[in-house]
């Protein structure tokens, strides 16, 4: 992988999104990667390394209020994350073939772009990978197994205090060991061009911002608003893990029902929710993105080679 280039995209509400670009700009196709809740762009480190080594340009970024990205003036909602993703696309890849991949909350951001900005989908016609994500609200209980109920109880034990007592949560977080993923160190910053590890995702984020985003995840939906994405047909692929304990398979099937023209992969055997870094699932994600990049580049080269009069007839 060539050196990672760090830059900043400033959104219309003043959020400063830290962007990391790997690979050569002459690669012809760009893969844009959007990460999940309480993670950073480092979640895509395997894909960034392997794709850029194959000559693909890779753009990944820390979501607002995550990693090295600031929160901005607007309330952190899934809709706002979708607007951020659209701005990252415009700022980093204004032209050329694009592959768009979103994991979990990052996939919800991509779905929000399709729902709120269908003209962007229609004009750029990206290949889209929806990884371990859903078109409806996040659920505390991802299934009926007793273990899922136990995990739901554990999540509720911290999500409710986070949502309803943010100042108290901040006070507790300041006293946590520096290595703890919930530790609050508002002035800490990860140095260097590469993104901070996911365990440092919310090190500088006030609990109120986390709470607002979690509440948005609990009410979010793009159901019945995905026609622009469905029109891309086989350019859209849905990937999940067999043992996903955040997005239940019922939600994956619901997403597939909203996108009947998309390709629904068989769940990756033995894989959990964090597919991009999962011990079993990361290879499947890399393979899907690599194939999408090759196809997008081939289609672009074919369109460029097509005689002008034929392009006009197809318009």
Coordinates of C-alpha atoms in Angstrom, one line a residue:
X1 CA 0.0 0.0 0.0
X2 CA 1.3 3.5 -0.8
X3 CA 1.4 6.1 1.9
X4 CA -1.9 7.2 3.4
X5 CA -2.8 10.9 2.7
X6 CA -4.7 12.7 5.4
X7 CA -7.0 15.6 4.5
X8 CA -10.1 17.4 5.8
X9 CA -13.6 17.9 4.4
X10 CA -15.5 20.7 6.0
X11 CA -19.3 20.2 5.9
X12 CA -21.9 22.9 5.5
X13 CA -22.5 23.0 9.3
X14 CA -18.8 23.3 10.1
X15 CA -18.0 19.7 11.0
X16 CA -14.4 18.8 10.1
X17 CA -14.3 15.3 8.7
X18 CA -10.9 13.7 8.6
X19 CA -10.4 11.7 5.4
X20 CA -7.7 9.1 4.7
X21 CA -6.8 8.3 1.1
X22 CA -4.8 5.3 0.1
X23 CA -3.5 4.3 -3.4
X24 CA -2.9 6.2 -6.6
X25 CA -5.3 8.8 -8.0
X26 CA -4.5 7.2 -11.4
X27 CA -6.2 4.0 -10.4
X28 CA -9.3 4.9 -12.4
X29 CA -11.8 3.8 -9.8
X30 CA -12.4 4.9 -6.2
X31 CA -13.7 2.9 -3.3
X32 CA -15.3 5.0 -0.7
X33 CA -15.7 3.4 2.8
X34 CA -18.1 4.5 5.5
X35 CA -17.6 2.9 9.0
X36 CA -20.1 2.0 11.8
X37 CA -21.1 3.3 15.2
X38 CA -18.4 3.8 17.8
X39 CA -15.7 2.8 15.2
X40 CA -13.2 4.8 13.0
X41 CA -11.9 4.5 9.5
X42 CA -9.4 2.1 10.9
X43 CA -12.2 -0.6 10.7
X44 CA -11.3 -0.7 6.9
X45 CA -7.6 -1.1 7.3
X46 CA -7.5 -4.6 5.7
X47 CA -9.5 -3.5 2.7
X48 CA -7.5 -0.3 2.3
X49 CA -4.3 -2.2 2.3
X50 CA -5.3 -4.9 -0.1
X51 CA -7.3 -2.8 -2.5
X52 CA -4.6 0.0 -2.8
X53 CA -2.0 -2.7 -3.4
X54 CA -4.0 -3.7 -6.4
X55 CA -4.0 -0.2 -7.8
X56 CA -7.4 0.9 -6.5
X57 CA -7.8 4.3 -4.9
X58 CA -9.4 4.0 -1.4
X59 CA -11.1 6.9 0.5
X60 CA -12.2 6.3 4.1
X61 CA -13.1 8.8 6.7
X62 CA -14.0 9.2 10.4
X63 CA -17.7 9.8 10.9
X64 CA -18.5 13.1 12.6
X65 CA -17.9 12.9 16.4
X66 CA -15.8 9.8 15.8
X67 CA -12.0 9.4 15.7
X68 CA -10.3 12.6 14.5
X69 CA -13.5 14.2 13.1
X70 CA -15.3 17.0 14.9
X71 CA -19.1 17.0 15.6
X72 CA -20.2 20.3 13.8
X73 CA -23.2 22.4 14.7
X74 CA -25.9 20.1 13.5
X75 CA -27.3 17.4 15.7
X76 CA -25.6 14.0 14.9
X77 CA -28.3 12.0 13.2
X78 CA -28.3 9.3 10.5
X79 CA -29.7 11.8 8.1
X80 CA -26.8 14.1 8.8
X81 CA -24.3 11.2 8.3
X82 CA -25.9 10.7 4.9
X83 CA -25.3 14.3 4.1
X84 CA -21.7 14.0 5.3
X85 CA -21.2 11.0 3.0
X86 CA -22.5 13.0 0.0
X87 CA -20.1 15.8 0.8
X88 CA -17.2 13.4 1.1
X89 CA -18.1 12.0 -2.4
X90 CA -18.3 15.4 -3.9
X91 CA -15.0 16.6 -2.3
X92 CA -12.8 13.6 -2.8
X93 CA -14.2 12.0 -6.0
X94 CA -16.2 14.5 -8.1
X95 CA -15.9 12.3 -11.2
X96 CA -15.0 8.8 -12.3
X97 CA -16.3 5.4 -11.3
X98 CA -17.2 4.9 -7.7
X99 CA -17.7 1.9 -5.4
X100 CA -19.5 2.8 -2.2
X101 CA -19.4 0.5 0.8
X102 CA -21.0 1.1 4.2
X103 CA -20.7 -1.1 7.3
X104 CA -23.5 -1.0 9.9
X105 CA -24.2 2.7 10.6
X106 CA -22.1 3.5 7.6
X107 CA -24.4 1.4 5.5
X108 CA -27.3 3.4 6.9
X109 CA -25.6 6.6 5.8
X110 CA -25.3 5.2 2.3
X111 CA -29.0 4.2 2.3
X112 CA -29.9 7.7 3.5
X113 CA -28.0 9.2 0.6
X114 CA -30.1 7.0 -1.7
X115 CA -33.3 8.1 0.1
X116 CA -32.5 11.8 0.4
X117 CA -30.3 12.4 -2.6
X118 CA -31.6 10.0 -5.3
X119 CA -30.2 12.4 -8.0
X120 CA -26.7 11.7 -6.7
X121 CA -27.2 7.9 -7.1
X122 CA -28.8 8.4 -10.5
X123 CA -25.9 10.6 -11.8
X124 CA -23.0 8.7 -10.4
X125 CA -24.4 5.2 -10.6
X126 CA -22.0 3.7 -8.0
X127 CA -21.6 0.0 -7.2
X128 CA -22.8 -0.3 -3.6
X129 CA -21.9 -2.8 -0.9
X130 CA -24.3 -2.8 2.1
X131 CA -22.4 -4.7 4.8
X132 CA -24.1 -5.8 8.1
X133 CA -26.6 -3.0 7.9
X134 CA -30.4 -2.3 7.9
X135 CA -33.0 0.0 6.4
X136 CA -34.9 0.3 9.7
X137 CA -34.0 1.2 13.3
X138 CA -31.4 -0.4 15.4
X139 CA -32.6 -3.1 17.8
X140 CA -31.4 -3.9 21.3
X141 CA -32.3 -7.6 20.8
X142 CA -30.9 -9.1 17.6
X143 CA -32.7 -12.4 17.9
X144 CA -34.5 -14.9 20.1
X145 CA -31.5 -16.8 21.4
X146 CA -31.0 -16.5 25.2
X147 CA -27.5 -15.1 24.6
X148 CA -29.1 -12.3 22.6
X149 CA -31.3 -11.3 25.5
X150 CA -28.2 -11.3 27.8
X151 CA -26.4 -9.0 25.3
X152 CA -29.5 -6.8 25.1
X153 CA -29.5 -6.4 28.9
X154 CA -25.8 -5.5 28.9
X155 CA -26.4 -2.9 26.1
X156 CA -29.4 -1.4 28.0
X157 CA -27.3 -1.1 31.2
X158 CA -25.1 1.5 29.5
X159 CA -27.3 2.9 26.7
X160 CA -29.9 4.2 29.1
X161 CA -27.5 6.1 31.4
X162 CA -25.7 7.4 28.3
X163 CA -29.0 8.7 26.8
X164 CA -30.5 10.2 29.9
X165 CA -27.6 11.2 32.1
X166 CA -24.8 12.5 29.7
X167 CA -23.1 14.8 32.2
X168 CA -22.8 12.0 34.8
X169 CA -21.6 9.6 32.1
X170 CA -18.9 12.1 31.1
X171 CA -17.8 12.4 34.7
X172 CA -17.4 8.6 34.9
X173 CA -15.7 8.4 31.6
X174 CA -13.0 10.9 32.7
X175 CA -12.1 8.5 35.5
X176 CA -11.7 5.4 33.3
X177 CA -8.2 4.1 32.4
X178 CA -6.8 5.7 29.3
X179 CA -7.0 2.4 27.4
X180 CA -10.7 1.9 28.0
X181 CA -12.8 2.3 24.8
X182 CA -15.2 4.7 26.7
X183 CA -12.5 6.8 28.3
X184 CA -13.1 10.5 27.7
X185 CA -10.0 12.5 26.8
X186 CA -11.4 15.6 25.1
X187 CA -7.9 17.0 24.2
X188 CA -6.4 13.8 23.0
X189 CA -5.6 13.4 19.3
X190 CA -4.3 10.5 17.3
X191 CA -1.2 11.7 15.5
X192 CA -0.1 10.6 12.0
X193 CA -1.9 10.1 8.7
X194 CA -3.5 6.8 9.6
X195 CA -6.8 6.7 11.5
X196 CA -6.9 6.0 15.2
X197 CA -7.9 2.4 16.3
X198 CA -11.6 1.9 16.7
X199 CA -11.2 1.6 20.5
X200 CA -10.3 5.4 20.4
X201 CA -13.4 6.3 18.3
X202 CA -15.2 8.4 21.0
X203 CA -12.2 9.4 23.1
X204 CA -12.9 13.1 22.3
X205 CA -16.7 12.9 22.0
X206 CA -19.0 14.2 24.7
X207 CA -21.6 11.6 25.8
X208 CA -24.4 13.9 24.7
X209 CA -23.3 13.5 21.0
X210 CA -23.2 9.8 21.4
X211 CA -26.6 9.8 23.0
X212 CA -28.2 11.9 20.2
X213 CA -26.8 9.6 17.5
X214 CA -28.0 6.5 19.3
X215 CA -31.5 7.9 19.6
X216 CA -31.4 8.6 15.9
X217 CA -30.3 5.1 15.1
X218 CA -33.3 3.8 17.2
X219 CA -35.8 5.8 15.1
X220 CA -34.1 5.7 11.6
X221 CA -35.8 4.2 8.5
X222 CA -35.3 4.5 4.8
X223 CA -37.9 1.8 3.9
X224 CA -40.0 2.6 0.8
X225 CA -37.5 5.3 -0.3
X226 CA -34.8 3.2 -2.0
X227 CA -36.1 3.2 -5.6
X228 CA -33.0 5.0 -6.9
X229 CA -30.8 2.3 -5.3
X230 CA -33.0 -0.5 -6.5
X231 CA -32.7 0.8 -10.1
X232 CA -29.0 0.0 -10.0
X233 CA -30.0 -3.7 -9.9
X234 CA -27.0 -6.0 -9.8
X235 CA -24.7 -3.1 -8.9
X236 CA -25.9 -3.4 -5.3
X237 CA -24.8 -6.3 -3.0
X238 CA -25.9 -7.1 0.6
X239 CA -23.4 -8.9 2.8
X240 CA -23.8 -10.1 6.4
X241 CA -22.3 -12.5 8.9
X242 CA -24.0 -15.7 10.1
X243 CA -23.6 -14.7 13.8
X244 CA -24.3 -11.0 13.5
X245 CA -25.4 -10.0 17.0
X246 CA -26.3 -6.4 16.2
X247 CA -28.2 -6.5 12.9
X248 CA -30.4 -9.7 13.0
X249 CA -30.9 -11.7 9.8
X250 CA -34.5 -10.6 9.8
X251 CA -33.4 -7.0 9.2
X252 CA -31.0 -8.2 6.4
X253 CA -34.0 -9.9 4.7
X254 CA -36.1 -6.8 5.2
X255 CA -33.4 -4.8 3.4
X256 CA -33.3 -7.3 0.6
X257 CA -37.1 -7.0 0.2
X258 CA -36.7 -3.2 -0.2
X259 CA -34.0 -3.9 -2.8
X260 CA -35.3 -6.9 -4.8
X261 CA -32.9 -6.3 -7.7
X262 CA -29.9 -6.4 -5.4
X263 CA -27.7 -9.5 -4.8
X264 CA -28.2 -10.9 -1.4
X265 CA -25.2 -13.0 -0.4
X266 CA -25.4 -16.1 1.7
X267 CA -24.4 -15.0 5.3
X268 CA -20.6 -15.5 5.8
X269 CA -20.3 -18.7 7.8
X270 CA -18.8 -18.2 11.3
X271 CA -18.6 -14.4 11.0
X272 CA -20.1 -11.8 13.3
X273 CA -21.1 -8.2 13.0
X274 CA -17.7 -6.5 12.4
X275 CA -17.2 -8.1 9.0
X276 CA -14.5 -5.8 7.7
X277 CA -12.1 -6.9 10.5
X278 CA -13.8 -10.2 11.4
X279 CA -11.3 -13.1 11.5
X280 CA -13.5 -15.0 9.1
X281 CA -15.4 -12.3 7.3
X282 CA -12.8 -9.8 6.3
X283 CA -11.7 -11.8 3.2
X284 CA -15.3 -12.0 1.9
X285 CA -15.6 -8.2 2.2
X286 CA -12.3 -7.6 0.4
X287 CA -13.3 -10.0 -2.3
X288 CA -16.7 -8.3 -2.9
X289 CA -15.1 -4.8 -3.0
X290 CA -12.3 -5.9 -5.3
X291 CA -14.7 -7.5 -7.8
X292 CA -16.9 -4.4 -7.7
X293 CA -13.9 -2.1 -8.4
X294 CA -12.9 -4.2 -11.3
X295 CA -16.4 -4.2 -12.7
X296 CA -16.9 -0.5 -12.2
X297 CA -13.6 0.3 -14.0
X298 CA -14.4 -2.1 -16.8
X299 CA -17.8 -0.5 -17.3
X300 CA -16.2 3.0 -17.3
X301 CA -13.6 2.1 -19.8
X302 CA -16.3 0.5 -22.0
X303 CA -18.4 3.7 -21.8
X304 CA -15.4 5.9 -22.7
X305 CA -14.6 3.7 -25.7
X306 CA -18.2 3.8 -27.0
X307 CA -18.8 6.1 -30.1
X308 CA -20.3 9.4 -29.2
X309 CA -23.5 8.9 -31.3
X310 CA -24.2 5.6 -29.5
X311 CA -23.8 7.3 -26.1
X312 CA -26.3 9.9 -27.2
X313 CA -28.8 7.2 -28.2
X314 CA -28.6 5.6 -24.8
X315 CA -29.0 8.9 -22.9

